[in-house]
PDB file of C-alpha atoms in Angstrom:
ATOM      1  CA  UNK A   1      37.258  28.936 -15.201  1.00 51.00           C
ATOM      2  CA  UNK A   2      34.725  31.433 -14.692  1.00 59.00           C
ATOM      3  CA  UNK A   3      33.598  32.149 -11.011  1.00 72.00           C
ATOM      4  CA  UNK A   4      30.792  29.270 -10.643  1.00 68.00           C
ATOM      5  CA  UNK A   5      28.199  31.684  -8.987  1.00 67.00           C
ATOM      6  CA  UNK A   6      28.755  34.466 -11.933  1.00 76.00           C
ATOM      7  CA  UNK A   7      28.555  31.823 -14.573  1.00 75.00           C
ATOM      8  CA  UNK A   8      25.409  30.196 -12.911  1.00 71.00           C
ATOM      9  CA  UNK A   9      23.696  33.451 -12.559  1.00 71.00           C
ATOM     10  CA  UNK A  10      24.233  33.993 -16.523  1.00 79.00           C
ATOM     11  CA  UNK A  11      22.904  30.848 -17.421  1.00 80.00           C
ATOM     12  CA  UNK A  12      19.266  30.253 -18.422  1.00 83.00           C
ATOM     13  CA  UNK A  13      17.527  27.347 -16.398  1.00 83.00           C
ATOM     14  CA  UNK A  14      16.853  25.631 -19.751  1.00 86.00           C
ATOM     15  CA  UNK A  15      21.176  25.613 -20.071  1.00 86.00           C
ATOM     16  CA  UNK A  16      21.642  24.597 -16.549  1.00 82.00           C
ATOM     17  CA  UNK A  17      19.154  21.516 -16.941  1.00 82.00           C
ATOM     18  CA  UNK A  18      20.693  20.527 -20.134  1.00 86.00           C
ATOM     19  CA  UNK A  19      24.105  20.300 -18.661  1.00 85.00           C
ATOM     20  CA  UNK A  20      22.932  18.424 -15.360  1.00 86.00           C
ATOM     21  CA  UNK A  21      20.498  16.272 -17.410  1.00 86.00           C
ATOM     22  CA  UNK A  22      23.029  13.319 -17.607  1.00 88.00           C
ATOM     23  CA  UNK A  23      26.533  12.655 -16.463  1.00 88.00           C
ATOM     24  CA  UNK A  24      27.759  12.592 -20.150  1.00 90.00           C
ATOM     25  CA  UNK A  25      26.619  16.007 -20.718  1.00 90.00           C
ATOM     26  CA  UNK A  26      27.913  17.323 -17.397  1.00 88.00           C
ATOM     27  CA  UNK A  27      31.298  15.845 -18.277  1.00 89.00           C
ATOM     28  CA  UNK A  28      31.373  17.273 -21.625  1.00 90.00           C
ATOM     29  CA  UNK A  29      30.604  20.760 -20.335  1.00 88.00           C
ATOM     30  CA  UNK A  30      33.402  20.461 -17.936  1.00 89.00           C
ATOM     31  CA  UNK A  31      35.907  19.342 -20.550  1.00 90.00           C
ATOM     32  CA  UNK A  32      34.940  22.571 -22.472  1.00 90.00           C
ATOM     33  CA  UNK A  33      35.723  24.441 -19.432  1.00 88.00           C
ATOM     34  CA  UNK A  34      39.054  22.549 -18.988  1.00 90.00           C
ATOM     35  CA  UNK A  35      39.926  23.176 -22.653  1.00 91.00           C
ATOM     36  CA  UNK A  36      39.209  26.842 -22.623  1.00 91.00           C
ATOM     37  CA  UNK A  37      41.205  27.107 -19.304  1.00 91.00           C
ATOM     38  CA  UNK A  38      44.250  25.574 -20.843  1.00 91.00           C
ATOM     39  CA  UNK A  39      43.836  28.025 -24.028  1.00 93.00           C
ATOM     40  CA  UNK A  40      43.992  30.737 -21.546  1.00 93.00           C
ATOM     41  CA  UNK A  41      47.371  29.398 -20.107  1.00 94.00           C
ATOM     42  CA  UNK A  42      45.822  28.178 -16.889  1.00 93.00           C
ATOM     43  CA  UNK A  43      48.268  25.528 -15.493  1.00 93.00           C
ATOM     44  CA  UNK A  44      47.081  22.085 -13.879  1.00 91.00           C
ATOM     45  CA  UNK A  45      46.813  24.071 -10.363  1.00 93.00           C
ATOM     46  CA  UNK A  46      44.513  26.755 -12.020  1.00 93.00           C
ATOM     47  CA  UNK A  47      42.351  24.062 -13.509  1.00 93.00           C
ATOM     48  CA  UNK A  48      42.316  22.351 -10.298  1.00 93.00           C
ATOM     49  CA  UNK A  49      41.298  25.309  -8.181  1.00 92.00           C
ATOM     50  CA  UNK A  50      38.631  26.239 -10.778  1.00 90.00           C
ATOM     51  CA  UNK A  51      36.905  22.673 -10.591  1.00 91.00           C
ATOM     52  CA  UNK A  52      37.052  23.093  -6.813  1.00 93.00           C
ATOM     53  CA  UNK A  53      35.358  26.202  -6.769  1.00 91.00           C
ATOM     54  CA  UNK A  54      32.893  24.407  -9.121  1.00 89.00           C
ATOM     55  CA  UNK A  55      32.445  21.531  -6.974  1.00 91.00           C
ATOM     56  CA  UNK A  56      31.838  23.604  -3.826  1.00 93.00           C
ATOM     57  CA  UNK A  57      29.233  25.812  -5.672  1.00 91.00           C
ATOM     58  CA  UNK A  58      27.471  22.394  -6.938  1.00 90.00           C
ATOM     59  CA  UNK A  59      27.361  20.915  -3.589  1.00 92.00           C
ATOM     60  CA  UNK A  60      25.852  23.990  -1.988  1.00 91.00           C
ATOM     61  CA  UNK A  61      23.779  25.288  -4.580  1.00 90.00           C
ATOM     62  CA  UNK A  62      22.674  22.402  -6.965  1.00 89.00           C
ATOM     63  CA  UNK A  63      20.710  19.187  -6.440  1.00 90.00           C
ATOM     64  CA  UNK A  64      22.415  16.225  -8.283  1.00 91.00           C
ATOM     65  CA  UNK A  65      20.144  15.076 -11.200  1.00 90.00           C
ATOM     66  CA  UNK A  66      21.427  11.610 -11.892  1.00 90.00           C
ATOM     67  CA  UNK A  67      23.086   8.788 -10.096  1.00 93.00           C
ATOM     68  CA  UNK A  68      26.679   9.805 -10.823  1.00 93.00           C
ATOM     69  CA  UNK A  69      26.178  13.455  -9.858  1.00 92.00           C
ATOM     70  CA  UNK A  70      24.569  12.055  -6.618  1.00 95.00           C
ATOM     71  CA  UNK A  71      27.719   9.914  -5.830  1.00 96.00           C
ATOM     72  CA  UNK A  72      29.967  12.512  -6.404  1.00 95.00           C
ATOM     73  CA  UNK A  73      27.897  15.129  -4.295  1.00 95.00           C
ATOM     74  CA  UNK A  74      27.952  12.558  -1.487  1.00 96.00           C
ATOM     75  CA  UNK A  75      31.577  12.058  -1.749  1.00 97.00           C
ATOM     76  CA  UNK A  76      32.356  15.997  -1.926  1.00 97.00           C
ATOM     77  CA  UNK A  77      30.039  16.543   1.330  1.00 96.00           C
ATOM     78  CA  UNK A  78      32.076  13.965   3.230  1.00 97.00           C
ATOM     79  CA  UNK A  79      35.394  14.642   2.154  1.00 97.00           C
ATOM     80  CA  UNK A  80      37.745  17.305   3.977  1.00 97.00           C
ATOM     81  CA  UNK A  81      39.543  19.944   2.030  1.00 95.00           C
ATOM     82  CA  UNK A  82      42.596  18.107   1.195  1.00 97.00           C
ATOM     83  CA  UNK A  83      40.289  15.228  -0.361  1.00 97.00           C
ATOM     84  CA  UNK A  84      38.369  17.832  -2.257  1.00 97.00           C
ATOM     85  CA  UNK A  85      41.559  19.169  -3.970  1.00 95.00           C
ATOM     86  CA  UNK A  86      42.408  15.536  -4.982  1.00 96.00           C
ATOM     87  CA  UNK A  87      38.881  14.948  -6.264  1.00 96.00           C
ATOM     88  CA  UNK A  88      39.076  18.327  -8.153  1.00 95.00           C
ATOM     89  CA  UNK A  89      42.249  17.057  -9.700  1.00 95.00           C
ATOM     90  CA  UNK A  90      40.804  14.114 -11.022  1.00 95.00           C
ATOM     91  CA  UNK A  91      37.537  15.757 -12.345  1.00 93.00           C
ATOM     92  CA  UNK A  92      39.808  17.836 -14.362  1.00 93.00           C
ATOM     93  CA  UNK A  93      41.721  14.862 -15.869  1.00 92.00           C
ATOM     94  CA  UNK A  94      38.469  13.249 -16.368  1.00 92.00           C
ATOM     95  CA  UNK A  95      37.178  16.229 -18.191  1.00 89.00           C
ATOM     96  CA  UNK A  96      40.114  16.707 -19.881  1.00 85.00           C
ATOM     97  CA  UNK A  97      39.816  13.344 -21.663  1.00 86.00           C
ATOM     98  CA  UNK A  98      36.450  13.667 -22.557  1.00 77.00           C
ATOM     99  CA  UNK A  99      36.361  16.072 -25.524  1.00 65.00           C
ATOM    100  CA  UNK A 100      39.705  15.040 -27.147  1.00 59.00           C
TER     101      UNK A 100
END
């Protein structure tokens, strides 16, 4: 997975809005990124680290745009680092099953 700051900087606002408009499109995007990471040879731990970086970035720089993202954002913000690692692992699994 790319560095979230670089990926966001290269993304148009329209593209970002499209990805964040619904939880389904957000999951689809994450699923695409997970599959790209798998093709690059990232193992589960590498994918989890990437998902955690994305979660950290989103929590600091993006406003949730739907109920599901709001719940994830609130959970992320109250979780400690270990809990965020677990949440990232679960998000990778969720994203991985999305686009199969």
